[in-house]
Structures are given as C-alpha cells and as structure tokens.
Coordinates of C-alpha atoms in Angstrom, one line a residue:
M1 CA -14.7 -6.7 -2.1
T2 CA -14.1 -10.2 -1.1
S3 CA -16.0 -12.5 -3.3
I4 CA -17.8 -15.6 -1.6
D5 CA -18.4 -18.8 -3.8
G6 CA -22.3 -18.5 -4.5
T7 CA -22.9 -22.3 -4.3
A8 CA -21.2 -22.3 -0.7
L9 CA -23.2 -19.3 0.3
D10 CA -26.5 -21.0 -0.9
G11 CA -25.4 -23.9 1.2
L12 CA -25.0 -22.0 4.3
R13 CA -28.3 -20.1 3.7
T14 CA -30.0 -23.6 3.4
T15 CA -28.4 -24.8 6.6
L16 CA -29.2 -21.7 8.9
R17 CA -32.5 -21.1 10.1
G18 CA -31.7 -17.4 10.2
P19 CA -31.1 -15.3 7.1
V20 CA -27.7 -14.8 5.5
L21 CA -27.4 -11.1 4.1
T22 CA -25.0 -9.9 1.4
P23 CA -24.5 -6.5 -0.2
G24 CA -27.7 -5.7 -2.3
D25 CA -30.2 -7.6 0.1
T26 CA -32.7 -5.4 1.5
D27 CA -31.9 -5.6 4.9
Y28 CA -28.1 -5.6 4.5
D29 CA -27.3 -1.9 5.3
E30 CA -29.7 -2.0 8.4
S31 CA -28.0 -5.2 9.8
R32 CA -24.4 -3.8 9.3
S33 CA -25.2 -0.4 10.9
L34 CA -23.8 0.0 14.4
Y35 CA -24.7 2.3 17.5
N36 CA -21.5 4.2 16.4
A37 CA -22.2 5.8 13.0
M38 CA -18.6 6.7 12.6
I39 CA -18.2 3.0 11.7
D40 CA -19.0 2.3 8.0
R41 CA -17.8 -1.4 7.1
R42 CA -19.2 -3.7 4.6
P43 CA -19.0 -7.3 5.5
A44 CA -19.1 -9.9 2.5
A45 CA -22.0 -11.4 4.3
I46 CA -23.6 -11.4 7.8
A47 CA -25.2 -14.5 9.1
R48 CA -28.0 -14.0 11.7
C49 CA -27.8 -16.9 13.9
T50 CA -31.0 -18.1 15.6
D51 CA -29.3 -21.1 17.7
V52 CA -26.3 -22.9 18.4
A53 CA -26.6 -25.0 15.4
D54 CA -26.5 -21.6 13.2
V55 CA -23.4 -20.6 15.2
R56 CA -21.5 -23.6 14.6
A57 CA -22.5 -23.7 10.8
T58 CA -21.4 -20.2 10.4
L59 CA -18.0 -20.8 12.1
A60 CA -17.3 -23.9 9.9
F61 CA -18.3 -21.8 7.0
A62 CA -16.1 -18.9 7.7
Q63 CA -13.1 -21.1 8.2
D64 CA -13.7 -23.3 5.0
A65 CA -13.9 -19.9 3.0
G66 CA -11.0 -18.3 4.6
L67 CA -13.0 -15.4 5.8
E68 CA -12.1 -13.2 8.8
L69 CA -14.9 -13.3 11.4
A70 CA -16.4 -10.8 13.6
V71 CA -19.2 -11.6 16.3
R72 CA -22.1 -9.1 16.8
G73 CA -24.3 -9.0 19.9
G74 CA -25.8 -5.7 20.7
G75 CA -23.8 -3.5 18.2
H76 CA -22.5 -1.1 20.8
S77 CA -18.7 -1.8 20.2
G78 CA -17.3 1.8 20.1
P79 CA -14.5 0.9 17.7
G80 CA -16.8 -1.3 15.5
L81 CA -15.0 -4.6 16.3
C82 CA -18.2 -6.5 15.5
L83 CA -17.8 -5.9 11.7
V84 CA -14.9 -6.7 9.6
E85 CA -14.4 -5.1 6.1
D86 CA -14.9 -8.1 3.4
G87 CA -15.4 -10.6 6.1
L88 CA -18.1 -12.4 7.8
T89 CA -20.1 -11.0 10.7
L90 CA -21.7 -13.8 12.9
D91 CA -24.8 -11.9 14.1
L92 CA -26.2 -13.2 17.4
S93 CA -29.0 -10.4 17.6
P94 CA -31.8 -13.0 17.0
M95 CA -30.8 -14.9 20.1
R96 CA -32.5 -12.2 22.2
W97 CA -34.1 -13.9 25.0
V98 CA -34.1 -14.3 28.8
S99 CA -35.2 -16.9 31.1
V100 CA -35.4 -16.1 34.9
D101 CA -35.7 -18.8 37.8
P102 CA -36.9 -16.5 40.5
E103 CA -36.7 -19.4 43.2
A104 CA -33.0 -19.7 42.4
A105 CA -32.6 -16.1 41.5
T106 CA -30.6 -17.0 38.5
A107 CA -31.4 -15.7 34.9
Q108 CA -29.9 -17.5 31.6
V109 CA -29.6 -14.8 28.9
G110 CA -29.2 -15.3 25.1
G111 CA -26.0 -14.0 23.4
G112 CA -27.7 -11.4 21.4
A113 CA -29.8 -10.0 24.4
Q114 CA -29.8 -6.2 25.5
L115 CA -29.6 -5.0 28.9
G116 CA -33.2 -3.8 28.4
D117 CA -34.2 -7.5 27.9
L118 CA -32.5 -8.6 30.9
D119 CA -33.8 -5.7 33.2
H120 CA -37.3 -6.3 32.0
A121 CA -37.3 -10.0 32.6
T122 CA -35.8 -10.0 36.1
H123 CA -37.5 -6.8 37.5
T124 CA -40.9 -8.4 37.7
F125 CA -39.4 -10.6 40.3
G126 CA -37.6 -7.5 42.1
L127 CA -34.3 -8.9 40.8
G128 CA -31.5 -7.5 38.8
V129 CA -27.8 -7.8 37.7
P130 CA -25.1 -5.1 37.9
A131 CA -24.7 -4.1 34.2
G132 CA -24.4 -0.9 32.3
I133 CA -26.3 2.5 32.3
M134 CA -28.0 2.1 28.9
S135 CA -30.7 -0.3 28.2
T136 CA -29.5 -0.8 24.5
T137 CA -26.2 -2.2 25.3
G138 CA -25.3 -5.7 24.4
V139 CA -25.4 -8.2 27.2
G140 CA -22.6 -10.3 25.7
G141 CA -20.1 -7.6 24.8
L142 CA -20.4 -5.8 28.4
T143 CA -20.2 -9.1 30.1
L144 CA -17.2 -10.3 28.3
G145 CA -15.2 -7.1 29.0
G146 CA -16.1 -7.2 32.7
G147 CA -19.1 -4.9 33.1
H148 CA -20.0 -2.2 35.3
G149 CA -23.0 0.0 36.2
Y150 CA -25.2 1.5 38.6
L151 CA -25.1 -1.5 40.9
T152 CA -21.4 -2.0 41.0
R153 CA -20.7 -0.6 44.2
A154 CA -23.6 -2.6 45.8
F155 CA -23.0 -6.1 44.1
G156 CA -19.7 -5.8 42.0
L157 CA -19.0 -6.0 38.3
T158 CA -21.0 -8.0 35.8
V159 CA -18.7 -10.9 35.8
D160 CA -18.9 -11.1 39.5
S161 CA -22.6 -12.3 39.1
M162 CA -21.9 -14.7 36.0
L163 CA -22.3 -18.4 36.9
S164 CA -21.7 -20.1 33.6
A165 CA -21.6 -19.7 29.7
D166 CA -22.5 -21.8 26.9
V167 CA -19.6 -21.3 24.3
V168 CA -19.0 -22.6 20.7
L169 CA -15.2 -22.9 20.3
A170 CA -13.4 -22.2 17.1
D171 CA -13.5 -25.9 16.2
G172 CA -17.2 -26.0 16.5
T173 CA -17.1 -27.9 20.0
F174 CA -19.9 -26.8 22.3
V175 CA -19.0 -26.5 25.9
T176 CA -20.6 -24.9 29.1
A177 CA -17.9 -23.2 31.3
S178 CA -18.4 -22.7 35.0
A179 CA -16.4 -22.8 38.0
T180 CA -16.3 -26.6 38.0
D181 CA -16.5 -27.4 34.1
H182 CA -13.8 -25.8 31.7
P183 CA -12.9 -23.7 34.8
E184 CA -9.9 -21.8 33.0
L185 CA -12.2 -20.9 30.0
F186 CA -14.8 -19.6 32.5
W187 CA -12.0 -17.6 34.3
A188 CA -11.0 -16.0 30.6
L189 CA -14.4 -15.2 29.6
R190 CA -14.9 -13.1 32.8
G191 CA -13.2 -10.0 31.4
G192 CA -11.0 -11.4 28.4
G193 CA -13.3 -10.2 25.9
G194 CA -14.5 -12.1 22.6
N195 CA -11.1 -13.9 22.3
F196 CA -12.2 -17.4 23.2
G197 CA -15.3 -18.4 21.4
V198 CA -19.0 -17.4 20.6
V199 CA -20.9 -17.2 23.8
T200 CA -24.5 -18.3 23.1
S201 CA -26.0 -17.7 26.6
F202 CA -24.8 -16.5 30.0
T203 CA -26.2 -17.5 33.4
Y204 CA -26.1 -15.0 36.0
Q205 CA -26.7 -14.8 39.9
L206 CA -29.4 -12.3 40.4
H207 CA -29.8 -9.8 43.4
P208 CA -32.5 -7.9 45.0
V209 CA -33.3 -4.8 43.1
D210 CA -36.4 -3.3 42.4
T211 CA -37.2 0.5 43.1
V212 CA -34.0 2.7 43.5
G213 CA -33.4 6.1 44.6
V214 CA -32.5 8.1 41.6
G215 CA -30.7 11.7 41.7
V216 CA -29.2 14.2 39.3
T217 CA -27.3 17.1 40.5
V218 CA -25.6 19.5 38.3
W219 CA -23.2 22.6 39.0
P220 CA -22.0 25.3 36.5
V221 CA -19.1 23.9 34.7
D222 CA -16.9 26.6 36.3
R223 CA -17.3 25.0 39.7
T224 CA -15.7 21.7 38.1
A225 CA -12.6 21.8 40.4
E226 CA -14.6 22.3 43.6
V227 CA -17.0 19.8 42.8
L228 CA -14.5 17.0 41.8
R229 CA -12.6 17.7 44.9
W230 CA -15.7 17.1 47.1
Y231 CA -16.7 14.1 44.9
R232 CA -13.3 12.2 45.2
D233 CA -13.6 12.4 48.9
F234 CA -17.3 11.8 49.5
L235 CA -17.9 8.9 47.0
P236 CA -15.3 6.3 48.1
A237 CA -16.4 7.0 51.7
A238 CA -19.9 6.7 51.1
P239 CA -21.8 3.5 51.9
D240 CA -22.0 0.7 49.2
D241 CA -25.7 1.4 48.4
V242 CA -24.7 4.8 47.1
Y243 CA -23.3 5.1 43.6
G244 CA -22.8 8.3 41.5
F245 CA -21.0 8.6 38.3
F246 CA -19.4 12.2 37.7
A247 CA -20.1 13.8 34.3
L248 CA -19.2 16.9 32.2
L249 CA -22.1 17.6 30.0
T250 CA -24.2 20.1 28.3
I251 CA -27.8 20.2 29.5
P252 CA -30.3 18.8 27.0
P253 CA -33.4 20.6 26.3
G254 CA -35.9 18.6 28.1
P255 CA -37.1 17.4 31.5
P256 CA -36.2 17.0 34.3
F257 CA -34.1 20.1 33.6
P258 CA -35.5 23.5 33.9
E259 CA -35.6 25.6 30.7
E260 CA -33.2 28.2 32.1
I261 CA -30.4 25.8 32.2
H262 CA -30.8 24.1 28.8
G263 CA -27.9 24.2 26.6
Q264 CA -25.4 25.2 29.3
K265 CA -22.2 23.5 30.1
M266 CA -22.3 21.8 33.5
C267 CA -20.7 19.2 35.6
G268 CA -22.9 16.8 37.7
V269 CA -23.4 13.5 39.1
V270 CA -26.2 10.8 38.3
W271 CA -27.0 8.8 41.5
C272 CA -28.4 5.4 42.1
Y273 CA -29.2 4.6 45.7
T274 CA -30.1 1.0 46.6
G275 CA -30.5 1.6 50.3
D276 CA -33.7 2.0 52.4
L277 CA -36.1 4.4 50.6
A278 CA -38.2 5.2 53.6
E279 CA -39.2 8.7 53.7
G280 CA -36.0 11.0 53.8
K281 CA -33.3 8.3 53.3
L282 CA -32.4 9.2 49.9
E283 CA -32.0 12.9 50.6
E284 CA -30.2 12.2 53.6
A285 CA -27.7 10.0 51.8
L286 CA -27.1 12.9 49.3
A287 CA -27.3 15.6 52.1
T288 CA -23.7 17.1 51.2
V289 CA -24.3 18.0 47.6
N290 CA -24.3 21.7 48.7
D291 CA -20.9 21.6 50.1
P292 CA -18.9 22.1 47.1
A293 CA -21.1 24.8 45.5
P294 CA -24.8 25.4 45.4
P295 CA -26.2 23.2 42.7
A296 CA -27.8 24.7 39.6
F297 CA -30.3 21.7 39.7
H298 CA -31.0 18.9 42.1
F299 CA -33.4 16.2 41.6
T300 CA -34.3 13.0 43.4
S301 CA -36.8 10.5 43.1
P302 CA -37.7 6.8 43.7
M303 CA -37.9 4.9 40.4
P304 CA -38.1 1.3 39.0
Y305 CA -34.4 0.3 38.2
P306 CA -35.4 -0.3 34.4
A307 CA -36.5 3.2 34.3
L308 CA -33.1 4.4 35.4
Q309 CA -31.5 2.1 32.9
T310 CA -33.5 3.7 29.9
M311 CA -33.0 7.2 31.3
F312 CA -30.4 8.2 28.5
D313 CA -31.5 5.9 25.6
G314 CA -33.6 8.8 23.9
L315 CA -30.6 11.2 24.4
I316 CA -28.1 9.3 22.8
P317 CA -29.9 7.0 20.3
K318 CA -28.2 4.7 17.8
G319 CA -26.7 6.5 14.6
L320 CA -24.6 9.2 16.4
Q321 CA -20.9 10.0 15.5
W322 CA -18.8 8.6 18.4
Y323 CA -15.1 8.6 19.3
W324 CA -14.0 7.5 22.8
R325 CA -11.1 6.7 25.1
G326 CA -10.9 5.2 28.6
D327 CA -8.5 4.9 31.5
F328 CA -8.8 3.8 35.2
F329 CA -8.1 5.8 38.2
D330 CA -7.3 5.0 41.9
A331 CA -7.3 8.7 42.8
I332 CA -8.5 12.1 41.2
S333 CA -5.5 14.3 41.6
D334 CA -5.3 18.0 41.8
A335 CA -3.4 18.0 38.5
A336 CA -6.2 15.7 36.7
I337 CA -8.8 18.0 38.2
E338 CA -7.1 20.9 36.2
V339 CA -7.4 18.9 33.0
H340 CA -11.0 17.9 33.7
A341 CA -11.9 21.7 34.3
K342 CA -10.1 22.8 30.9
Y343 CA -11.8 20.3 28.8
G344 CA -15.3 20.6 30.4
R345 CA -15.3 24.3 29.6
N346 CA -14.6 23.3 26.0
L347 CA -17.0 20.6 25.3
P348 CA -17.1 20.7 21.5
T349 CA -20.6 19.5 21.0
G350 CA -23.8 19.3 22.8
L351 CA -23.6 15.5 23.5
S352 CA -19.7 15.1 23.8
T353 CA -19.0 14.2 27.5
M354 CA -16.6 12.7 30.3
H355 CA -17.7 10.0 32.8
L356 CA -16.1 8.8 35.8
Y357 CA -17.8 5.4 36.8
P358 CA -17.0 4.2 40.2
V359 CA -15.7 0.5 40.3
D360 CA -15.1 0.2 44.0
G361 CA -17.3 -1.1 46.9
A362 CA -18.3 -4.8 46.4
A363 CA -16.0 -4.9 43.4
H364 CA -13.0 -4.2 45.6
R365 CA -13.8 -7.2 47.6
V366 CA -12.8 -9.7 44.7
A367 CA -9.4 -11.0 44.6
P368 CA -7.3 -9.3 41.8
D369 CA -6.6 -12.6 40.1
A370 CA -10.1 -14.1 40.5
T371 CA -11.1 -12.6 37.0
P372 CA -9.1 -11.2 34.3
W373 CA -10.3 -7.6 35.3
A374 CA -6.8 -6.8 36.7
Y375 CA -7.7 -3.4 38.3
R376 CA -9.7 -4.4 41.4
D377 CA -7.7 -1.5 43.1
A378 CA -9.1 1.0 40.7
V379 CA -11.7 3.5 42.1
W380 CA -13.1 5.0 39.0
S381 CA -13.3 3.9 35.4
G382 CA -13.2 6.9 33.0
V383 CA -14.3 7.4 29.7
I384 CA -14.0 10.6 27.5
A385 CA -16.8 10.5 24.5
G386 CA -16.8 12.9 21.5
I387 CA -20.5 12.6 20.3
D388 CA -22.4 14.4 17.6
P389 CA -25.0 13.5 15.1
D390 CA -23.3 15.3 12.1
P391 CA -20.4 13.4 10.4
A392 CA -18.9 16.8 9.4
N393 CA -18.0 17.1 13.1
A394 CA -16.3 13.8 13.3
E395 CA -12.8 15.2 13.2
V396 CA -13.7 17.9 15.9
I397 CA -14.9 15.4 18.4
R398 CA -12.1 13.0 17.7
Q399 CA -9.5 15.5 18.3
W400 CA -11.1 17.0 21.4
C401 CA -11.0 13.5 22.8
V402 CA -7.5 12.6 21.8
D403 CA -6.2 16.0 23.3
Y404 CA -8.2 15.4 26.4
W405 CA -7.0 11.6 27.0
T406 CA -3.4 12.6 26.2
E407 CA -3.5 15.2 28.8
L408 CA -5.3 13.0 31.5
H409 CA -3.5 9.6 30.6
P410 CA -0.4 10.6 32.8
H411 CA -2.5 10.8 35.9
S412 CA -4.1 7.5 35.3
M413 CA -3.3 4.0 36.5
G414 CA -2.0 3.3 32.7
G415 CA -4.9 0.8 31.7
A416 CA -8.4 1.0 30.8
Y417 CA -11.8 -0.8 30.7
V418 CA -11.3 -3.0 27.7
N419 CA -14.7 -1.9 26.3
F420 CA -13.6 1.8 26.4
L421 CA -10.5 1.0 24.3
G422 CA -10.4 2.7 20.9
E423 CA -9.2 0.6 17.9
A424 CA -6.3 2.7 16.9
E425 CA -4.9 2.6 20.5
A426 CA -5.8 -0.7 21.5
P427 CA -2.9 -2.8 20.1
D428 CA -0.3 -1.3 22.4
R429 CA -2.7 -1.1 25.5
V430 CA -4.3 -4.5 25.7
R431 CA -1.4 -6.0 27.9
S432 CA -1.5 -3.0 30.2
T433 CA -5.2 -3.3 30.5
Y434 CA -4.8 -6.8 31.6
R435 CA -1.7 -6.4 34.0
D436 CA -0.6 -9.6 35.5
T437 CA -3.5 -11.5 34.1
Y438 CA -2.3 -11.1 30.5
D439 CA 0.0 -14.2 30.4
R440 CA -2.6 -16.5 31.9
L441 CA -5.1 -15.2 29.2
A442 CA -2.6 -15.7 26.5
A443 CA -2.2 -19.3 27.7
A444 CA -5.9 -19.8 27.7
K445 CA -6.1 -18.5 24.3
R446 CA -3.5 -21.3 23.2
T447 CA -5.8 -23.8 24.5
Y448 CA -9.2 -22.6 23.2
D449 CA -8.3 -20.5 20.0
P450 CA -4.7 -21.6 19.2
H451 CA -4.9 -20.1 15.6
N452 CA -6.4 -16.8 16.7
F453 CA -9.5 -17.4 14.6
F454 CA -11.3 -14.9 16.9
S455 CA -9.2 -11.8 16.3
A456 CA -11.5 -9.2 15.6
N457 CA -11.5 -7.8 19.2
Q458 CA -9.0 -6.3 21.6
N459 CA -6.9 -9.2 20.6
I460 CA -4.9 -11.5 23.0
T461 CA -2.5 -13.3 20.9
P462 CA -1.9 -17.1 22.1
A463 CA 1.0 -17.9 24.1
A464 CA 4.0 -19.7 22.3
A465 CA 3.7 -23.4 22.7

C-alpha cells in the first residue's frame, strides 16, 4: 500500500471543503465501492471535491505526491477506471447539481450529477437531453464517451447537445471549452473520454421531452432469429420518434410481466416513442410487432420520461458482479443472428443480457469528424453483459461474455462505444474505436495533457512532439 505523507495529507484536508478519506476511515469502504462489485480496489486516498477549488487543490496534491490519479463521477465505469489501486481518487460526487434555464432551454450540470438529477430538473419544464437508460448513470462519464439512450434517434448523441464544459486541466488551469473558446478541447471532450482534464460542469441544449410512449414486447427466446430479422428491417426504416433497443433477457419476477412468464428466457424490445401520443398513435407505430411471431407479452403506456429512465434501476442496483464487452454494428447479418440465438438460449444467470442500442436517426445527421465519435455510420451499439449478485459466479458470467463476444465480433464494425470497452481488451481497441479521429485526439492530448497525467481511462497517448 502506498504511504502518503501524513503532514501533506493533513494539509490537503485543511485546504478542501470536502472530506479526504483514507483506509480505516468510517466512510472509506462505501466511498470506494462502485456500481460493478467485481471491482475491488483500495486507493491510498479519496478526495471528495465540492467545487473547482477542491479539484485544483487535489490535482496539485496528486502531482506533488507522485500519485496516480483517477476521476470518479457516477461510479458506473464497467472496468472500474474511476479507482486506482494505491492511487488518489478525485471524487466529483458531491458536485451533484443541475441549473436549468427554461427560456433558453439549457441546463448546466455538475460533474458529479447522475442522469436522474438531470431528468428531474429538466422534466418540470417539459425538457430533456438524450442520455442513457438508467437514472443512476453518471452524467460525466456517459457524456465524455459520447452518450446514447432512448432519445438518440430523435435528438442525437448526448455530445450533440453539449454546448460547453468547464474543465480543470492537468496544470490546474481552469477553462471553459465551447465552439468558440478552446474549440479543439471542446471537440475532444465530446467523445474522447476523461483524457483531457476534470470536467466540473457541462452545459447542454435541451429538447422538448415530456410524456413519452413506452412499450415492452417479449417473445420466447427460441424465436430470436425471426424477431431479429424483423427488427433489423423495421427499426432503421421507422421514423426517428420510434426508438427500440433489442435485448436477450430472463423475465424478472415482477410487474409489468405476468407470473406465467417469470424466469423464462426471452428476446424482446424496449420501446420509447417521442411522437404524437393522441389515442392509438403509439399502438399504430408498433403495429407490426406480431409479424415475426406472436409476442408472449406486449405492453404499451404513456409515461413521464423520468419514469422510463428509472424503470431498470431496481432490477440492476449497485453492487452486482458485472463483466461486459461491446461493438458497433451497421447491420445484423444472418450469421450474427445465429450467434445471438445460440447465446440467448444459454444466458448464464437471471440478470445476464445482451442489448443492441440504436444509434442512427438524428445521430446519423452529424458529420463523422464533428466529434470524436467516429462511428456515425453505425446503426447499433451493442453490449454483452454478464451480471449476477454472487461473486461465486464471476467467472461463469465472464466466460459467457468473452465467448459470446469472440463469436460475434467478426460480424461487427471493429470498434465499440468507448464506455462499453472492458479494461483487459481496451489497450488494443482504443485506436479502432476512434478510427480516423484518433490522431487528432492524440494531438489534443499533447496540447492539454502532454505528460499523460490523466491516464486512468481508455487512454489516448499524447502525440509525439
């Protein structure tokens, strides 16, 4: 365990408004726990920053002490990149605030906020941002990776709505990056991950989102091939206000699912409809769900958007074992369908799943070099996730995920959503994930973090001078 000079640490505690936790402190173990309980790392210290001054002081302390630094927002990082063994975690979670300007339809959001905070603050004005499918996801990590969710087909990626960001750079400089100020940094932040600095707040353009049409349709897992062949044709041709992610799943024991299908392996689609909710419009938009095979269950209802965002929070709470891998797809080939059908029949645990998230529609109408998100031609962002509460099943879910991904990857586009990269595979895949934007990111890294101080991430190496 790295030893930190006690006098220096006392100095940091005196400087910061937020607490500094070390092993043995009452809140230390809770503060180092992550959404993914498979990650068990013990930082030498955790600095819980309440404002920009705390962030600047923490960065200076880490550099003076020669400590490796990780930055934590919502703690949802699958590979646990927000913790470094024996290093220093700069924890932004106290900076969990949202300020909405309803007249300008903008929101400024603290770097430690979660999607539920953002949705709560904006929904009262009938506004929202395309971001994620769970309210407990951190706004910062999701945004810096590009961000997609239920509103992506209608309004684009999360970064397509980002107007500016307040950033503390490695040398302590505080800047606001936007299209007019530090434009290259602004470009890099919109998908380049946490490589360039600590973002203390984001400002977003908001969109009209209030009550949406929600649907859940499931079929027996042995109909996966028929359903996927229908879905791959239906969804890309549907209007942008129709969104549906495809899933392989085991039906949970609770509403809205009837008891007779609880515990059964199924394939399905979770729908979000942002169009006209006049009577019959939602059902009309989803009228062809019977075409591939009769659903085992089909549910539709108008729902406030934040309610949709919280729908899975109780099913997959913090503290489960997770192992995931992802890929982008521009098509769902017959060969890929065979792989999905095979592994859907063999879901290893009740929570393990595979999702195909649509990233077309409005996201396709942004130039491929406008942001570091280099797969504007992708139609789906896929993730395979082995999930279980029991640590004894960690290897089982990991092996299922690895085997599934290994067979499916040849049918992908080669890269993945950076937030779906796993730690073990990332070093060889970061460049393929950024395609032609990688060299520009590496040049920006040389400008803003030439010594690669921010390296606890899906790392982009600074370009040679």
